[in-house]
Amino acid sequence: MNNYTKPILPPATIGILGGGQLGQMMALVAKEMGYKVGVLDPTPDAPAAQVADFQIIADYDDESAMKQLAEKSDVLTYEFENVDQKVIKKVSDTTYIPQPISELEITSNRNKEKGFLQSIGAPVTDYSPVNNADDLLKAYQQISTPAILKTAEGGYDGHGQFDINNEDDLKEAIKHLDGIEWIYERKQPFVQEVSIMVDRDVSGKVIVFPLSENIHKDHILHTSIVPARTNDSVHKDAEHIAENIASEMKLVGVLGIEFFLMEDGRLLVNELAPRPHNSGHYTIEACNVSQFKAHILSICNLSLPDIKLIDNAVMVNLLGDNLTLGRNELVNHPNWNFHDYGKAEIKHQRKMGHITVTGSSIDQLLQDVKLFR
């Protein structure tokens, strides 16, 4: 069924692995287009389930639950990359899974990801796989410092990471290796973090969204500014790299690409995410087609339109109690595009929602959301 290329039209059912906010925004677009939506997530009434037709409450490695979702769906997709690849393979004859398993194999492991990027000529920082203390010592000696040690799989928003600046940091990191796979990466003195969303459909057409300038706090994306405030050549380089990655990966659907921008204008690819991305939320209001609609079009074998930026945009994440602050301030900010993910519990540094503002002046847009800076 994975060679299927006929359009999948409403009211077909789209199954989504993962019930978080990305799945919610996929589901909203799909429902608007007339599709049915099913969600598999272990949390009852997860954000995506709140707007879906049905939810299967189970862990992501539950083969029986995955089979149930596959049998009820005409097409299957996912909202995060750390899904169980073996279980997905087992249901690939039951339903249409347009995104190749190789996407997950590459992007769910940082060493494989860096190796893939190097193999296609995409620029990356110096790195080395680490499986034990000897590997870590060798990487420390060859790549030097400053560096960062990350788990090869899993980890997000700064979790599963150690800064390595000296021998004391090295000794501390050795205590936490725990027999799992890590990656040692040289830290780069970048001047800006930027990202771009790229989409490819089954016909091979590639579309690229505008480059976003990203500001992080405590390793979590805080603000995205679009278009990124940098030279035109940087925008063009990012587009070229994104198109190359999408084609070489044989991508289907949306891929988020994070870059470091160096002082001399070079871009280094930091990470890939084979699904809609936090820094692409601005596309809902600022582009003719959102990243979520583009993803749905691609996985349903429908044609992709060319992308146009309708207005400049600033997106700010609402972390923890900032959601409550945002709710209370809505009466004073009619220009806010306010998104509340409907999560059951407000937690510190948890992504609870976001606000996007659009207009011609980026300085004015930043002022509009200064409450959260």
XYZ file of C-alpha atoms in Angstrom:
373
model
C 0.000 0.000 0.000
C 2.967 2.324 0.399
C 3.323 2.688 -3.382
C -0.200 4.065 -3.540
C -0.308 7.395 -5.409
C -4.018 8.086 -6.006
C -5.373 11.161 -4.200
C -6.902 10.421 -0.813
C -9.977 12.613 -0.709
C -12.379 13.618 2.062
C -14.096 12.051 3.949
C -11.211 9.583 4.223
C -9.723 9.015 7.677
C -6.278 10.330 8.640
C -4.615 8.551 11.556
C -2.146 10.576 13.624
C 0.432 9.029 15.945
C 0.716 11.500 18.793
C -1.894 13.709 20.370
C 0.031 16.877 21.187
C -0.363 20.371 19.797
C 1.206 19.547 16.426
C -1.294 16.728 15.982
C -4.054 19.095 17.078
C -3.171 21.664 14.413
C -2.899 18.910 11.763
C -6.317 17.625 12.822
C -7.922 21.079 12.690
C -6.785 21.529 9.095
C -7.872 18.024 8.124
C -11.305 18.483 9.691
C -11.720 21.814 7.932
C -11.081 19.996 4.641
C -13.665 17.320 5.464
C -11.434 14.456 6.564
C -12.098 12.194 9.542
C -9.269 12.084 12.077
C -8.145 9.430 14.553
C -5.422 9.861 17.165
C -3.293 7.389 19.106
C -1.959 8.819 22.355
C -1.588 7.452 25.891
C -3.076 10.594 27.490
C -6.887 10.718 27.603
C -8.350 13.818 25.952
C -4.943 14.835 24.555
C -4.907 18.137 22.606
C -5.286 16.448 19.206
C -7.969 14.099 20.513
C -10.074 17.097 21.554
C -10.641 17.976 17.890
C -10.504 14.456 16.388
C -13.270 11.987 15.611
C -11.816 9.294 17.840
C -8.865 8.531 20.094
C -7.162 5.233 20.836
C -5.660 5.527 24.318
C -2.491 3.447 24.321
C 1.289 3.656 24.356
C 3.040 4.245 21.041
C 4.674 0.802 21.093
C 1.353 -1.014 21.591
C 1.114 -3.206 18.475
C -2.547 -3.995 18.964
C -3.456 -0.310 19.291
C -1.343 0.623 16.276
C -3.044 -2.063 14.218
C -6.429 -0.784 15.345
C -5.559 2.762 14.235
C -4.173 1.474 10.922
C -7.313 -0.538 10.207
C -9.507 2.505 10.843
C -7.334 4.906 8.789
C -6.836 5.477 5.070
C -3.482 7.182 5.672
C -1.170 7.288 8.674
C 1.176 10.078 9.789
C 2.910 11.178 12.984
C 3.490 14.393 14.932
C 6.876 13.492 16.421
C 9.845 11.451 15.246
C 10.434 9.189 18.239
C 7.670 6.739 17.348
C 8.303 2.986 17.298
C 9.611 2.245 13.815
C 9.223 -1.526 14.171
C 5.550 -1.218 15.015
C 4.964 1.156 12.084
C 6.591 -1.348 9.719
C 4.264 -4.061 10.975
C 1.163 -2.078 9.925
C 2.560 -0.811 6.618
C 0.522 -3.428 4.715
C -2.661 -2.404 6.501
C -2.824 1.285 5.624
C -1.058 3.879 3.494
C 2.047 5.343 5.163
C 3.421 7.901 2.680
C 6.386 9.022 4.768
C 9.259 6.572 4.225
C 10.529 4.772 7.325
C 14.001 6.040 6.374
C 12.869 9.537 7.449
C 12.431 8.239 10.976
C 15.587 6.148 10.889
C 17.628 9.212 9.962
C 16.007 11.855 12.127
C 15.418 9.827 15.301
C 19.164 9.269 15.778
C 21.484 12.292 15.875
C 24.528 10.317 14.692
C 22.644 8.933 11.685
C 21.253 12.387 10.993
C 24.682 14.028 10.980
C 26.049 11.196 8.841
C 23.242 11.596 6.313
C 23.741 15.360 6.142
C 27.479 14.961 5.593
C 26.884 12.377 2.861
C 24.784 14.820 0.809
C 27.138 17.753 1.324
C 25.033 19.653 3.865
C 27.186 21.677 6.302
C 27.317 20.423 9.905
C 29.495 20.989 12.958
C 32.316 18.594 13.887
C 30.902 15.608 15.747
C 31.696 12.104 16.959
C 29.530 9.172 18.116
C 30.034 8.226 21.771
C 29.171 4.824 23.270
C 31.528 4.659 26.240
C 34.071 6.608 28.279
C 36.897 5.870 25.799
C 34.829 7.287 22.937
C 34.075 10.393 24.956
C 37.729 10.937 25.848
C 38.747 10.512 22.198
C 36.080 12.996 21.044
C 37.167 15.454 23.739
C 40.781 15.250 22.528
C 40.008 15.424 18.786
C 37.140 17.901 18.653
C 38.109 19.807 21.790
C 35.860 22.336 23.553
C 33.501 24.034 23.910
C 31.257 21.108 23.042
C 27.946 19.552 23.912
C 27.194 15.911 24.651
C 23.677 14.816 23.671
C 21.831 11.536 23.751
C 21.712 10.158 20.206
C 18.025 9.362 20.561
C 15.275 11.131 22.474
C 15.756 14.330 24.412
C 14.202 17.687 23.561
C 14.206 21.296 24.766
C 17.621 20.840 26.379
C 16.947 17.483 28.051
C 19.618 14.780 27.766
C 22.461 17.244 27.196
C 25.725 18.167 28.928
C 27.921 21.169 28.214
C 31.593 20.175 27.980
C 33.981 23.067 28.593
C 36.771 21.468 30.641
C 37.977 18.238 32.244
C 35.625 18.627 35.206
C 32.660 18.666 32.824
C 34.115 15.635 31.076
C 34.407 13.665 34.330
C 30.849 14.561 35.292
C 29.487 13.528 31.885
C 31.228 10.135 32.095
C 29.091 9.345 35.160
C 25.926 9.665 33.057
C 26.811 7.629 29.945
C 24.749 4.648 31.184
C 25.624 2.416 28.229
C 23.465 4.308 25.727
C 24.480 6.049 22.501
C 25.524 9.722 22.584
C 26.872 12.320 20.173
C 29.670 14.783 20.935
C 29.283 18.017 18.961
C 31.545 21.020 18.799
C 29.735 24.173 19.901
C 29.753 26.882 17.281
C 29.976 30.660 17.907
C 26.834 31.354 15.893
C 25.278 34.807 15.671
C 21.733 33.676 15.018
C 19.535 30.587 15.081
C 17.253 30.225 12.081
C 14.977 27.539 10.714
C 13.049 26.707 7.599
C 10.120 24.448 6.776
C 10.253 22.407 3.585
C 7.618 20.110 2.102
C 7.751 17.539 -0.697
C 4.823 15.664 -2.216
C 4.775 12.203 -3.781
C 5.288 13.678 -7.267
C 8.614 15.163 -6.109
C 7.540 18.801 -5.996
C 9.347 20.703 -3.232
C 8.082 23.887 -1.594
C 9.982 25.985 0.940
C 8.523 28.344 3.516
C 10.205 31.649 4.512
C 13.222 31.567 6.814
C 12.456 32.123 10.508
C 14.759 33.810 13.017
C 14.496 32.027 16.356
C 15.217 33.194 19.889
C 15.591 30.503 22.552
C 15.476 30.763 26.330
C 16.688 27.868 28.492
C 17.023 25.729 25.337
C 13.318 26.229 24.492
C 12.083 28.205 21.506
C 10.633 31.468 22.782
C 10.147 33.754 19.763
C 10.179 33.334 15.978
C 10.561 36.333 13.664
C 9.643 36.054 9.983
C 11.283 36.793 7.677
C 14.603 36.312 9.468
C 16.529 39.574 9.772
C 19.547 38.594 7.714
C 20.999 38.935 4.214
C 19.122 37.703 1.160
C 21.997 35.347 0.426
C 21.371 33.536 3.713
C 17.697 33.055 2.812
C 18.690 31.634 -0.576
C 21.329 29.334 0.924
C 18.801 27.982 3.420
C 16.298 27.313 0.634
C 18.930 25.518 -1.444
C 20.026 23.333 1.490
C 16.380 22.557 2.348
C 15.535 21.558 -1.226
C 18.590 19.307 -1.369
C 17.756 17.597 1.929
C 14.107 17.065 0.919
C 15.059 15.556 -2.439
C 17.849 13.331 -1.121
C 15.685 12.092 1.745
C 12.776 11.443 -0.636
C 10.721 13.372 1.859
C 6.940 13.212 1.901
C 5.270 15.846 4.061
C 6.803 18.632 6.103
C 10.342 18.734 7.478
C 11.696 21.350 9.876
C 15.381 22.266 9.518
C 17.220 24.186 12.240
C 20.394 26.092 11.354
C 23.170 27.995 13.079
C 24.102 31.188 11.218
C 27.781 31.973 11.559
C 29.329 35.450 11.578
C 30.696 34.990 8.036
C 27.211 34.159 6.698
C 27.662 30.374 6.553
C 24.840 28.117 7.648
C 25.335 24.907 9.627
C 22.475 22.422 9.876
C 21.753 21.738 13.542
C 18.740 19.403 13.565
C 15.995 17.925 11.395
C 12.398 17.266 12.403
C 10.271 15.183 9.961
C 6.955 16.867 10.796
C 5.577 20.362 11.356
C 7.772 22.398 13.660
C 7.240 24.911 16.463
C 9.040 27.635 14.502
C 6.597 27.166 11.613
C 3.449 28.029 13.553
C 3.517 31.537 12.065
C 2.480 30.002 8.713
C -1.105 29.601 9.948
C -1.711 33.363 9.753
C 1.201 34.707 7.702
C 1.258 32.448 4.615
C -1.241 31.486 1.938
C -0.894 27.864 3.120
C 0.097 26.752 6.621
C 2.733 24.109 7.302
C -0.075 21.910 8.622
C -2.201 22.151 5.490
C 0.876 21.541 3.339
C 1.568 18.386 5.345
C -2.002 17.117 4.949
C -1.940 17.835 1.201
C 1.323 15.923 0.800
C 0.388 12.812 2.740
C -2.959 12.655 0.914
C -1.231 12.789 -2.495
C -2.683 16.189 -3.350
C -0.840 18.950 -5.203
C 1.175 21.553 -3.317
C 0.752 25.256 -4.121
C 3.665 27.676 -4.258
C 4.211 29.388 -0.915
C 3.708 33.118 -0.410
C 4.378 35.198 2.699
C 1.327 37.419 3.084
C 2.637 39.447 6.030
C 5.636 39.656 8.320
C 5.093 37.772 11.555
C 6.260 37.283 15.121
C 5.305 34.129 17.033
C 5.839 33.747 20.781
C 5.430 30.514 22.730
C 3.271 30.588 25.835
C 5.218 28.549 28.375
C 3.711 27.537 31.696
C 1.798 30.327 33.429
C 2.265 32.631 30.451
C -0.836 30.921 29.072
C -2.899 32.367 31.926
C -1.281 35.759 31.423
C -2.129 35.591 27.724
C -5.720 34.636 28.395
C -6.165 37.515 30.816
C -4.642 40.002 28.356
C -6.746 38.960 25.361
C -9.230 41.765 25.995
C -6.437 44.317 25.487
C -4.927 42.779 22.337
C -7.475 42.256 19.554
C -4.618 41.821 17.062
C -3.294 38.662 18.759
C -3.874 35.334 17.029
C -4.187 33.336 20.234
C -3.722 29.545 20.274
C -4.492 27.556 23.431
C -3.551 23.866 23.097
C -5.996 22.703 25.745
C -3.480 20.795 27.851
C -4.930 19.538 31.109
C -2.213 20.852 33.413
C -0.093 23.989 33.313
C 3.538 23.102 34.030
C 6.637 25.274 34.251
C 8.357 25.640 30.841
C 5.720 23.476 29.169
C 4.420 24.677 25.783
C 0.810 25.556 26.547
C -0.018 27.691 23.518
C 1.316 30.426 21.262
C 0.491 33.878 19.943
C 1.191 35.116 16.423
C 0.975 38.732 15.315
C 1.278 39.868 11.704
C 1.951 43.193 9.996
C 4.512 45.208 8.082
C 6.794 46.387 10.914
C 8.694 43.676 12.782
C 9.693 46.192 15.457
C 6.024 46.951 16.087
C 5.153 43.247 16.149
C 7.823 42.636 18.780
C 6.294 45.447 20.826
C 2.900 43.766 20.532
C 4.183 40.690 22.390
C 6.707 42.395 24.699
C 4.633 41.222 27.668
C 6.229 37.783 27.292
C 9.830 38.834 26.638
